[in-house]
Tab-separated table of C-alpha atoms and ligand atoms in Angstrom:
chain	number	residue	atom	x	y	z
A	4	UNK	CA	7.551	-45.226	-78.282
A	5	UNK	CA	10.473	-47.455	-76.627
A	6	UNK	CA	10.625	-45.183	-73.599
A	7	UNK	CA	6.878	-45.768	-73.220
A	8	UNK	CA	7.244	-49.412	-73.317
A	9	UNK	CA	9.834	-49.250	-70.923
A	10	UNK	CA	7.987	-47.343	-68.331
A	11	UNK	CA	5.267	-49.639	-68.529
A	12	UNK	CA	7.743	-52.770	-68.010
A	13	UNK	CA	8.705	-50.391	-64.671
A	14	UNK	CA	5.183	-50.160	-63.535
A	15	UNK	CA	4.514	-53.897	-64.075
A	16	UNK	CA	7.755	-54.711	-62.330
A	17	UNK	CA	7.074	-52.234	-59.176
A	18	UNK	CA	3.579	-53.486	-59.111
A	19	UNK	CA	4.940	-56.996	-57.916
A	20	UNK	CA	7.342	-55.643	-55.932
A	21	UNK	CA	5.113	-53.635	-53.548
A	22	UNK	CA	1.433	-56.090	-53.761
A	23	UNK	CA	0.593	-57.615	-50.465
A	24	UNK	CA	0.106	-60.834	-52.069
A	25	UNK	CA	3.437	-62.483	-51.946
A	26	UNK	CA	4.127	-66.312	-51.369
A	27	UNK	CA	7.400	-65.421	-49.806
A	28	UNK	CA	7.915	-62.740	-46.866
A	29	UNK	CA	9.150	-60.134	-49.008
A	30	UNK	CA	7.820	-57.171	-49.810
A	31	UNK	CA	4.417	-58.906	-47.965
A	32	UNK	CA	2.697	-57.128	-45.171
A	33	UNK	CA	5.807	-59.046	-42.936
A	34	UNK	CA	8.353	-57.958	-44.655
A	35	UNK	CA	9.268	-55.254	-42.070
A	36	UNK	CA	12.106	-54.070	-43.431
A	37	UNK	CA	10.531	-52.680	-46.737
A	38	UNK	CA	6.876	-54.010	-47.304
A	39	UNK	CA	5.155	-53.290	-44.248
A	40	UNK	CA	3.493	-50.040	-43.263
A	41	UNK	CA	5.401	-50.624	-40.130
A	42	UNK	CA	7.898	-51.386	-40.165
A	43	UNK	CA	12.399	-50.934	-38.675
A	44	UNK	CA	14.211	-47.494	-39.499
A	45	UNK	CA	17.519	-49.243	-38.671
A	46	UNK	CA	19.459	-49.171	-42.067
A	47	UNK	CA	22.096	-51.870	-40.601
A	48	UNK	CA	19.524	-54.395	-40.872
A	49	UNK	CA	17.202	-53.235	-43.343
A	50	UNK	CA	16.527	-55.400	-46.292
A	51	UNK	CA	16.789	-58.402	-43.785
A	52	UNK	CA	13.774	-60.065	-43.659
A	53	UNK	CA	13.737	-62.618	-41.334
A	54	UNK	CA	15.446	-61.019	-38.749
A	55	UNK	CA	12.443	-59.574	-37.474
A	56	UNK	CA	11.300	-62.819	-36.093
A	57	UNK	CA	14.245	-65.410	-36.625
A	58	UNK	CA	17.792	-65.596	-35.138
A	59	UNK	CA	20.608	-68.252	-36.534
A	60	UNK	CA	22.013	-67.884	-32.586
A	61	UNK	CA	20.682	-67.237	-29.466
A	62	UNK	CA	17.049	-67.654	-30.660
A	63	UNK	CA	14.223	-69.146	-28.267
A	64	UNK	CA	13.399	-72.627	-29.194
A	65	UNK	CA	9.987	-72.227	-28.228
A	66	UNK	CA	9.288	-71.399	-31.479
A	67	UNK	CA	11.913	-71.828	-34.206
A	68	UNK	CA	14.886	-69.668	-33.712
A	69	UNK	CA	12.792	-67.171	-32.446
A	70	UNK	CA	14.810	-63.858	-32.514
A	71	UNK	CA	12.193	-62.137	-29.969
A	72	UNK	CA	11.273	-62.045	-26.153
A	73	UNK	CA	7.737	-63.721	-25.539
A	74	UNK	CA	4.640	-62.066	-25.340
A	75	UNK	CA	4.277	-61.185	-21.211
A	76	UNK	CA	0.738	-59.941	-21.948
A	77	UNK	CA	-2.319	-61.425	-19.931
A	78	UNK	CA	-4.911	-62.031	-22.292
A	79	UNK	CA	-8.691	-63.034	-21.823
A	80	UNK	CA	-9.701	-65.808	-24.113
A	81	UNK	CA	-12.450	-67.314	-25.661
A	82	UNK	CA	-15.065	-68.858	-23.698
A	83	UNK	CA	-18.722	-70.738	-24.097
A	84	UNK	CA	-21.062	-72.903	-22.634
A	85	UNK	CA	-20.308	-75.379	-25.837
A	86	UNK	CA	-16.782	-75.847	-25.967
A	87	UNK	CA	-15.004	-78.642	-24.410
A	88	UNK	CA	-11.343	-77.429	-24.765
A	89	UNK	CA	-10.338	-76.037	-21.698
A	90	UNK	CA	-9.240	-72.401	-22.161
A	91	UNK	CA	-5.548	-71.690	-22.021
A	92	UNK	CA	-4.383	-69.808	-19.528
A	93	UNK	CA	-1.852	-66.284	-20.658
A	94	UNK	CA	1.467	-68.447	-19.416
A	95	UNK	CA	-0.104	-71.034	-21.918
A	96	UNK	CA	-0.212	-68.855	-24.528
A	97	UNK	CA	2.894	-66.474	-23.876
A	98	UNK	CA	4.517	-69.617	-24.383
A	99	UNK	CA	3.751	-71.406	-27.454
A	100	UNK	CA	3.590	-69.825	-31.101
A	101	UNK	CA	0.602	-67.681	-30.486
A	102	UNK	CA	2.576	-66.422	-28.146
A	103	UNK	CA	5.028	-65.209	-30.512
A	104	UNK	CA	2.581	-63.476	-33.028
A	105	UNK	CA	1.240	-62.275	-30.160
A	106	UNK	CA	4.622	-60.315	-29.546
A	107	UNK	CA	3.152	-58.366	-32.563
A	108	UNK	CA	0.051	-58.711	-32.606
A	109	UNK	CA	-0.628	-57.320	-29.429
A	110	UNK	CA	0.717	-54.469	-29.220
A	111	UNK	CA	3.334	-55.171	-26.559
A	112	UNK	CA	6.411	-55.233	-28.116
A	113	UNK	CA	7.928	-52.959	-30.946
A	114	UNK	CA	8.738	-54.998	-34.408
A	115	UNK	CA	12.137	-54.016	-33.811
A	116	UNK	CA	13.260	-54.791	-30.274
A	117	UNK	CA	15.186	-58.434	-31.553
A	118	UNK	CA	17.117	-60.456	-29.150
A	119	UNK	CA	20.117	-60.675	-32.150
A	120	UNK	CA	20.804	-58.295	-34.579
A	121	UNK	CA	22.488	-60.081	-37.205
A	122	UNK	CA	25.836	-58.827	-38.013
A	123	UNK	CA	25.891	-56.292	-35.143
A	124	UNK	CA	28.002	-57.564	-32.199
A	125	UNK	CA	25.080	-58.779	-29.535
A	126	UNK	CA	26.303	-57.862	-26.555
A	127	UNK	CA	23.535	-57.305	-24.059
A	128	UNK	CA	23.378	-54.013	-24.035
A	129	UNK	CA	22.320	-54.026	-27.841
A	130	UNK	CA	19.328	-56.405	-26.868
A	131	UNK	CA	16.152	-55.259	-25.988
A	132	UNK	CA	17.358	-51.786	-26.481
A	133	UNK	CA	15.595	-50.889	-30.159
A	134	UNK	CA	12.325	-49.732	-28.395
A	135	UNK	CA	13.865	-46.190	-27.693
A	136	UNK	CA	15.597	-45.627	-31.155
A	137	UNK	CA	13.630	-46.789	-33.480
A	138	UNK	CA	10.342	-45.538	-34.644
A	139	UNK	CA	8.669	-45.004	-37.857
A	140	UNK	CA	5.910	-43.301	-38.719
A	141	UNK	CA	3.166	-45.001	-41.097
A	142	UNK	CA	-0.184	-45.587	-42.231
A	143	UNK	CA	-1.862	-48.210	-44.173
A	144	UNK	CA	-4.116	-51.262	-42.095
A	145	UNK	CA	-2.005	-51.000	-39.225
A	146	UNK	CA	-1.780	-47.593	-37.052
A	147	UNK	CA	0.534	-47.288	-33.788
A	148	UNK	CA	3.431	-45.463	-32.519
A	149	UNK	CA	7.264	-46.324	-32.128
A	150	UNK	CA	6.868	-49.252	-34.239
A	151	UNK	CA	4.447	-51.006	-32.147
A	152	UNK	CA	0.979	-52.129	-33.561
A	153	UNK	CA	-1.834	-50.651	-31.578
A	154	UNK	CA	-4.801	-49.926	-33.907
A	155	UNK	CA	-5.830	-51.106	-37.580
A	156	UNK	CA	-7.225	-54.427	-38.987
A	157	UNK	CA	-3.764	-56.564	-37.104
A	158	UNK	CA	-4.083	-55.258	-34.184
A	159	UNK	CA	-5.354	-57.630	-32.092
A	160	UNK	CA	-4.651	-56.343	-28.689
A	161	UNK	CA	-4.858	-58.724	-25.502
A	162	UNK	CA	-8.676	-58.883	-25.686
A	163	UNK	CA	-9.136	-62.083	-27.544
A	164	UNK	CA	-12.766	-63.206	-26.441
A	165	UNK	CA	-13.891	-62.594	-30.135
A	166	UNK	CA	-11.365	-64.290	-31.364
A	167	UNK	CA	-11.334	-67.703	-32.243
A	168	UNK	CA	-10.586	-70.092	-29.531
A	169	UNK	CA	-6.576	-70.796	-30.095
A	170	UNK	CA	-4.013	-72.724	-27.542
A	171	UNK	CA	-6.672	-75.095	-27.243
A	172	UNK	CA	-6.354	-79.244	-26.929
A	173	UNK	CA	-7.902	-80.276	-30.129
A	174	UNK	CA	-8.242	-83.715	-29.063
A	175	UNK	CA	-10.460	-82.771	-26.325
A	176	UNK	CA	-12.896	-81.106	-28.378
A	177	UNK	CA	-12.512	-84.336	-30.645
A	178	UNK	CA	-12.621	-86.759	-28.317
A	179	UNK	CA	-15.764	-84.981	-26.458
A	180	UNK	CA	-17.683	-84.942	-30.113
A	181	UNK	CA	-16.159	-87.229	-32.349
A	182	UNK	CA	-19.046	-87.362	-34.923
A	183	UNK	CA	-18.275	-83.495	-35.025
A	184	UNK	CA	-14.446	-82.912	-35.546
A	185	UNK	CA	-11.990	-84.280	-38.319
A	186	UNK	CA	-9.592	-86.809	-37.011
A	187	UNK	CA	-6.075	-85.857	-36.703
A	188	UNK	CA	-3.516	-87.525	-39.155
A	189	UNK	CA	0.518	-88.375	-37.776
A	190	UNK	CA	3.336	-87.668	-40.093
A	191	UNK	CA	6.496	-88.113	-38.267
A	192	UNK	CA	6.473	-85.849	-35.255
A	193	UNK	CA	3.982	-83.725	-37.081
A	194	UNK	CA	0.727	-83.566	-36.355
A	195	UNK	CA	-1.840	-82.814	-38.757
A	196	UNK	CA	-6.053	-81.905	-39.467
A	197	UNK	CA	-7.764	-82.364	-43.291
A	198	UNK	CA	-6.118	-84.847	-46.465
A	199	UNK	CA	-6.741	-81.616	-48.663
A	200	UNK	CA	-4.115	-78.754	-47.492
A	201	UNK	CA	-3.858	-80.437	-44.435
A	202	UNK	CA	-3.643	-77.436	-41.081
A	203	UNK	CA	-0.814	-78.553	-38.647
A	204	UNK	CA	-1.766	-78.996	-34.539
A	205	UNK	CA	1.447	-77.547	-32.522
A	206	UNK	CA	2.538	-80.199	-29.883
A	207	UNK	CA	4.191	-83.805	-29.279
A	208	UNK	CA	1.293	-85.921	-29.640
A	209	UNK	CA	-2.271	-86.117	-30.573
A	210	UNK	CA	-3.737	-86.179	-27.091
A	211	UNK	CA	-1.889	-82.694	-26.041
A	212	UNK	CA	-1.541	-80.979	-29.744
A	213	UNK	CA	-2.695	-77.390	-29.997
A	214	UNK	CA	-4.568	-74.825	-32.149
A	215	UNK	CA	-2.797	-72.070	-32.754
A	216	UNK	CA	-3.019	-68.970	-34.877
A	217	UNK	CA	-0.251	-70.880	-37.046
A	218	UNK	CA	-3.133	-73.501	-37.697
A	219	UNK	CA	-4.763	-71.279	-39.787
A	220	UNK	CA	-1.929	-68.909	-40.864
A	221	UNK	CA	1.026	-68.882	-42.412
A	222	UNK	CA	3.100	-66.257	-41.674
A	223	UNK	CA	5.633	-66.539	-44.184
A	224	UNK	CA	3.122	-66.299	-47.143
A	225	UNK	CA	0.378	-63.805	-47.763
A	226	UNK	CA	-0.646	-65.709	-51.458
A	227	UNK	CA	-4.307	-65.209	-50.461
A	228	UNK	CA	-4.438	-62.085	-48.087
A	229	UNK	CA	-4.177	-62.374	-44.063
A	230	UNK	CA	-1.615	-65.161	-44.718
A	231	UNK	CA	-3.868	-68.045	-44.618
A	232	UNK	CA	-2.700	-71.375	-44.831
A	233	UNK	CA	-5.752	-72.373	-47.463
A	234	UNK	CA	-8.748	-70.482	-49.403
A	235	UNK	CA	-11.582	-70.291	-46.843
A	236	UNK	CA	-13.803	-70.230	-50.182
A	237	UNK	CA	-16.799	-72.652	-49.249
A	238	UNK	CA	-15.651	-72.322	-45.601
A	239	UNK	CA	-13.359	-74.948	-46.995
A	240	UNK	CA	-10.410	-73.816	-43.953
A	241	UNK	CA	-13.567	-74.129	-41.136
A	242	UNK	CA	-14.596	-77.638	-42.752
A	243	UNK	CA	-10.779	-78.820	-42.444
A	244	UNK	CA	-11.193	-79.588	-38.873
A	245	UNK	CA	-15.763	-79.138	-38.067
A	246	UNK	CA	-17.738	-80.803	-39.548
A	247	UNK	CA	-21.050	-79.087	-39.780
B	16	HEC	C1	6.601	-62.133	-38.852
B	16	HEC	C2	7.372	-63.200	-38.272
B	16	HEC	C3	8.159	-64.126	-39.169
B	16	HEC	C4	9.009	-63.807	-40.202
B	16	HEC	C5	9.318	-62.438	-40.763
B	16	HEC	C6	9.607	-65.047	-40.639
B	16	HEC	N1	9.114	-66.094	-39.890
B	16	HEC	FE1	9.652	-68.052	-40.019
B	16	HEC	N2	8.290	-68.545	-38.570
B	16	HEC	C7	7.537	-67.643	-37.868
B	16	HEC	C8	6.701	-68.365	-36.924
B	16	HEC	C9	5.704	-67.730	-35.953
B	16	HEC	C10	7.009	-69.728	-37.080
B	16	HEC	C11	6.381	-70.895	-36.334
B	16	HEC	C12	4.999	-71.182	-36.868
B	16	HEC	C13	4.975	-72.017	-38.108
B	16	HEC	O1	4.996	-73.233	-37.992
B	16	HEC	O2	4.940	-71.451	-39.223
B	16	HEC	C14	8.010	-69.813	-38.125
B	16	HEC	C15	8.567	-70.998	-38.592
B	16	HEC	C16	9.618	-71.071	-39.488
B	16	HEC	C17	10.243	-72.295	-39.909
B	16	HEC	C18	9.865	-73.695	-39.448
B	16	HEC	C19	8.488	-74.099	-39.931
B	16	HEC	C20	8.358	-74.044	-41.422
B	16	HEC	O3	7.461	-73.312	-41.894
B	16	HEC	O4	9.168	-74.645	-42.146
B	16	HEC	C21	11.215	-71.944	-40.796
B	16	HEC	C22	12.169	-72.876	-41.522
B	16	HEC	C23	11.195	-70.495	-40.946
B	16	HEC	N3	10.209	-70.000	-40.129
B	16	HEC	C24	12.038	-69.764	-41.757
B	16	HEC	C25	11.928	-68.400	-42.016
B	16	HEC	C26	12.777	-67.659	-42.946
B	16	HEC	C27	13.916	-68.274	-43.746
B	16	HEC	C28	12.354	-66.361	-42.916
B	16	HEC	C29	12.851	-65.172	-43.751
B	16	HEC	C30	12.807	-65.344	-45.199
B	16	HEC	C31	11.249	-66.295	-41.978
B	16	HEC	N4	11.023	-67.551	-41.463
B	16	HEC	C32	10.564	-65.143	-41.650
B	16	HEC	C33	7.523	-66.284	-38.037
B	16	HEC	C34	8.226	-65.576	-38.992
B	17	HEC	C1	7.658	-59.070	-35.818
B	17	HEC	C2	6.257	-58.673	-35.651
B	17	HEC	C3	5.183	-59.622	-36.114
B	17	HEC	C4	5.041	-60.961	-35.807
B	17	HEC	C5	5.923	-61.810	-34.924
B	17	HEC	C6	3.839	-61.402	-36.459
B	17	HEC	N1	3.268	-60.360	-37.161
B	17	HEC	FE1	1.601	-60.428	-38.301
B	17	HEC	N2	1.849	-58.473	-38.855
B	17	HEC	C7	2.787	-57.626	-38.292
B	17	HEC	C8	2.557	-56.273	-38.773
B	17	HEC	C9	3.378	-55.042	-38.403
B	17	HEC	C10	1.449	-56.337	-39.643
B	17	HEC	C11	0.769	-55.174	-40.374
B	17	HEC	C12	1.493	-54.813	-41.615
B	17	HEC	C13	0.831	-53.634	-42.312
B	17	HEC	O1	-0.162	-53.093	-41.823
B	17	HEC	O2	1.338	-53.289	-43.376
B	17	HEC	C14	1.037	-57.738	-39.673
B	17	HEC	C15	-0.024	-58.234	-40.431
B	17	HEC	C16	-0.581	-59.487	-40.262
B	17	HEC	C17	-1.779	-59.951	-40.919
B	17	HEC	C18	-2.622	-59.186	-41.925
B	17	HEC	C19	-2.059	-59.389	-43.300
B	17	HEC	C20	-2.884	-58.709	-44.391
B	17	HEC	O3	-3.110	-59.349	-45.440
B	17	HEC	O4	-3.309	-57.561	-44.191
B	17	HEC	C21	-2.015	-61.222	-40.447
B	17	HEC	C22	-3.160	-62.125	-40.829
B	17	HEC	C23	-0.960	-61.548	-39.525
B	17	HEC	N3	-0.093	-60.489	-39.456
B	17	HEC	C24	-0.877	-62.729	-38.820
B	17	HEC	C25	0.202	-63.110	-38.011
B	17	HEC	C26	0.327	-64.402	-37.366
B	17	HEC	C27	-0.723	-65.477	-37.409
B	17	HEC	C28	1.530	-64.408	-36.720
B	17	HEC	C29	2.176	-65.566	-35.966
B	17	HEC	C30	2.225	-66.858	-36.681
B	17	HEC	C31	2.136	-63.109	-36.924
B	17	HEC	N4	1.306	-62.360	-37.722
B	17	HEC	C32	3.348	-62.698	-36.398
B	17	HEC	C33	3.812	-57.976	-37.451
B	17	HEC	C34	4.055	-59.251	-36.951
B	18	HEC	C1	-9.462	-71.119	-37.033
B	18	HEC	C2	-8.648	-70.376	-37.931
B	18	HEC	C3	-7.980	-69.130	-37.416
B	18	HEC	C4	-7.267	-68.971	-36.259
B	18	HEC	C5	-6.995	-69.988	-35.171
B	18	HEC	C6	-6.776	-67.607	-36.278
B	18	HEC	N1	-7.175	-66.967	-37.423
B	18	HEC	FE1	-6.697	-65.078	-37.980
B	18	HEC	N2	-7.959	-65.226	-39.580
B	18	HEC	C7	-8.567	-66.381	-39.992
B	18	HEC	C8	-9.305	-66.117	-41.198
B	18	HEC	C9	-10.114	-67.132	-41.990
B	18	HEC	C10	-9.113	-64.745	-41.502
B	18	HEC	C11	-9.658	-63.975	-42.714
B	18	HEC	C12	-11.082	-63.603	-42.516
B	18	HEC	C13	-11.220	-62.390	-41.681
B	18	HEC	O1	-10.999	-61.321	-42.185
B	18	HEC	O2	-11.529	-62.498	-40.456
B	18	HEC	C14	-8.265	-64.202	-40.440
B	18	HEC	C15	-7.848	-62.891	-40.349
B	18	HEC	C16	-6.850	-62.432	-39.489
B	18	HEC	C17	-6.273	-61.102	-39.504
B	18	HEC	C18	-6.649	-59.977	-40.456
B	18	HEC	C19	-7.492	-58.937	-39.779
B	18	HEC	C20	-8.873	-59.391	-39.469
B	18	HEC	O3	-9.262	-59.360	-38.272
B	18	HEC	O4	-9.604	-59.740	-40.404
B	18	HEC	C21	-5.312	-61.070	-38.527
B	18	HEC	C22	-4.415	-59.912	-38.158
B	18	HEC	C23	-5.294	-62.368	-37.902
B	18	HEC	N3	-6.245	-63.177	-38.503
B	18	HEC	C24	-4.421	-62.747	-36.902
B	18	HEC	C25	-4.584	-63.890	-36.120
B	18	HEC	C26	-3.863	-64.155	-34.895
B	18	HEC	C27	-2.792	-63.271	-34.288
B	18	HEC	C28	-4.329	-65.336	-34.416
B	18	HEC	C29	-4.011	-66.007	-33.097
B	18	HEC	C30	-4.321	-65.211	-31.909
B	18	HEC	C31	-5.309	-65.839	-35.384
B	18	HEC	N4	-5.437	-64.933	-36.384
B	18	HEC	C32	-5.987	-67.058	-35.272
B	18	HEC	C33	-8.514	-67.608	-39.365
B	18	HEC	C34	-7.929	-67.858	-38.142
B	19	HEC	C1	-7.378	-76.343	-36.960
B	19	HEC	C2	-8.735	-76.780	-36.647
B	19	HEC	C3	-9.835	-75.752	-36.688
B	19	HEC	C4	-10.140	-74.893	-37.701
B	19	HEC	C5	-9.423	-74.711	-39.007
B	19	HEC	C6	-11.294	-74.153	-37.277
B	19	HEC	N1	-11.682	-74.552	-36.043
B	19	HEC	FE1	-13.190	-73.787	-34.945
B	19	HEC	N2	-12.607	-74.860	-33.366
B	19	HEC	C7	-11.679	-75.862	-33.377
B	19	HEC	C8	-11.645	-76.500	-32.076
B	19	HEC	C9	-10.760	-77.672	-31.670
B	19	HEC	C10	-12.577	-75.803	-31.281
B	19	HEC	C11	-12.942	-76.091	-29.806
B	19	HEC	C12	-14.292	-76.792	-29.799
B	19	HEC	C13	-14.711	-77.307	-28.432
B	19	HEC	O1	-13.885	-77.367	-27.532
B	19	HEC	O2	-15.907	-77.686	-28.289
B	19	HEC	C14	-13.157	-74.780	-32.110
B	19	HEC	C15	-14.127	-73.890	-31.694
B	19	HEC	C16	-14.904	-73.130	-32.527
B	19	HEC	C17	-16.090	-72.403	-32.131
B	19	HEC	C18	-16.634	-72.270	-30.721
B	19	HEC	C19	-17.428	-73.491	-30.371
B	19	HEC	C20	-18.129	-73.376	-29.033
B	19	HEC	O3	-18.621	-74.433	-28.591
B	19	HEC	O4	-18.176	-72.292	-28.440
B	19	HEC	C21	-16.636	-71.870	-33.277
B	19	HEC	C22	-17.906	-71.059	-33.385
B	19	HEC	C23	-15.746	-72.225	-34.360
B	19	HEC	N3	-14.725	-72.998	-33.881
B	19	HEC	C24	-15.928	-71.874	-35.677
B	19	HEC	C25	-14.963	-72.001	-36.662
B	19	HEC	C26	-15.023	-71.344	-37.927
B	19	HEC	C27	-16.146	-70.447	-38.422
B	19	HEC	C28	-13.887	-71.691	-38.589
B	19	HEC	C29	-13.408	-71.209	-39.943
B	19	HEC	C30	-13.154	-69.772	-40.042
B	19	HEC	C31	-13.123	-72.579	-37.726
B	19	HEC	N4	-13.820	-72.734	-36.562
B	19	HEC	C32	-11.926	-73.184	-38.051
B	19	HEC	C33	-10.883	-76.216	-34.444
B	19	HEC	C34	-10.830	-75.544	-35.632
């Protein structure tokens, strides 16, 4: 009877180790160290999970600490007759945080070629170099080889025409329909959309801030599947910033 109970206690305990909805990175779908279907085979760094994206040294500051090159990818984007945004050009986006889920997301770039391996000496040599010796094999949503995504619900790829429109101007489309687009709020240097779970805009000011995937996404917390920043229950996420 106690061993029972106890196994059960197990099961409960593994079952929120390994679910995909996690408010923190590990053990989520980005944890790819342990709770990704791909994911690193490099022991020395396994159980990190930041690594994968973040570096306390020699990160990009494009985006925060960034411990990865930039997407190099040329990428066709969203376009209609409708929109006012101007589309972004691939330098745009290889740029800016798209850019760096893109890195992913694409299909480019391995998970595990990092500019900084923390707590392996980075001499260049190191960096840039994980392509070759690291490779996984795995399943689940995602399908590629050699630890790069290229097939599966997350793969993207660099076709992003049926995507929606991201590394767009949001005050163009604003400013261009005003009766039709929530107005952006200022906190500080950040830049905001909606009172309720406000999305953030990526850039210095309101006339030049951006949607990005990060807009809708959070990457750091999968709480509601596909890491989104709010429920879209009621369309509530589309209704932050249209109004329709
Ligand atoms: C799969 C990639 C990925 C992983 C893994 C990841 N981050 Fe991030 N992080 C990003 C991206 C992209 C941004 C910029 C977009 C944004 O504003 O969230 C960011 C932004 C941040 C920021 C600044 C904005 C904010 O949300 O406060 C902090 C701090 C941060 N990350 C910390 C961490 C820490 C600590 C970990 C490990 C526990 C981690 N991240 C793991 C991709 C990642
Ligand atoms: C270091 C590589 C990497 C970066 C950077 C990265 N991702 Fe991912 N992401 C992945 C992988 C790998 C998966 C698939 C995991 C799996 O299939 O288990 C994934 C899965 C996802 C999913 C699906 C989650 C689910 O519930 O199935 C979403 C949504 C996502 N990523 C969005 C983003 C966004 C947005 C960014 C940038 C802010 C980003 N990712 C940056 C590697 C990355
Ligand atoms: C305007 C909001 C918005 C933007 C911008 C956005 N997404 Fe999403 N994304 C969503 C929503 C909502 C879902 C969940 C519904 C669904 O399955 O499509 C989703 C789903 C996903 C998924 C899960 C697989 C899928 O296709 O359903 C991935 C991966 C993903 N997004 C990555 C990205 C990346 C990478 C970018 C930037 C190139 C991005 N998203 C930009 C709102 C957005
Ligand atoms: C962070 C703000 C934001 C969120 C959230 C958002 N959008 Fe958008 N969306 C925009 C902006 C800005 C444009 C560009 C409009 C323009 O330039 O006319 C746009 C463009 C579009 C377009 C193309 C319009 C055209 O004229 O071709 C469609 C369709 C669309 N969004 C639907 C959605 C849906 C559906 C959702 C929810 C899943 C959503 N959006 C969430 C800001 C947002």
């Amino acid at each position: 009877m106690r061993r029972a109970l106890f196994g059960a206690a197990l099961i409960v305990l593994g079952g929120a180790g390994s679910a995909a909805a996690q408010s923190t990175v590990a053990f989520g779908p980005h944890d790819l160290s342990a709770g990704s279907a791909i994911r690193n085979t490099d022991a020395s760094i396994n159980g990190q999970t930041c690594v994968f994206c973040h570096t306390p040294h020699e990160g990009s500051p494009t985006v925060p600490l960034w411990n990865r090159s930039t997407a190099t990818s040329t990428y066709q984007v969203y376009a209609s007759s409708t929109m006012d945004a101007a589309a972004p050009t691939s330098a745009q986006i290889q740029s800016g945080v798209t850019g760096a889920c893109m890195s992913c997301h694409d299909g480019s770039i391995a998970v595990d070629v990092l500019a900084n391996l923390s707590g392996v000496a980075h001499a260049a040599s190191v960096a840039f170099t994980r392509q070759a010796t690291a490779k996984a094999t795995y399943g689940a949503s995602g399908t590629g080889t050699s630890n790069v995504l290229n097939g599966g619900a997350p793969f993207l790829g660099t076709d992003l025409r049926n995507d929606h429109p991201i590394t767009i101007i949001y005050e163009t489309a604003r400013a261009a329909t005003p009766t039709e687009f929530v107005t952006q709020a200022i906190s500080g240097t950040k830049i905001t959309v909606g009172t309720t779970e406000p999305l953030p805009l990526y850039g210095a000011s309101t006339a030049t801030a951006t949607v990005e995937c990060a807009s809708c996404h959070n990457p750091h917390n999968n709480a509601r599947g596909f890491f989104l920043r709010k429920s879209n229950a009621g369309s509530a996420m589309c209704l932050t910033c249209h109004i329709k």
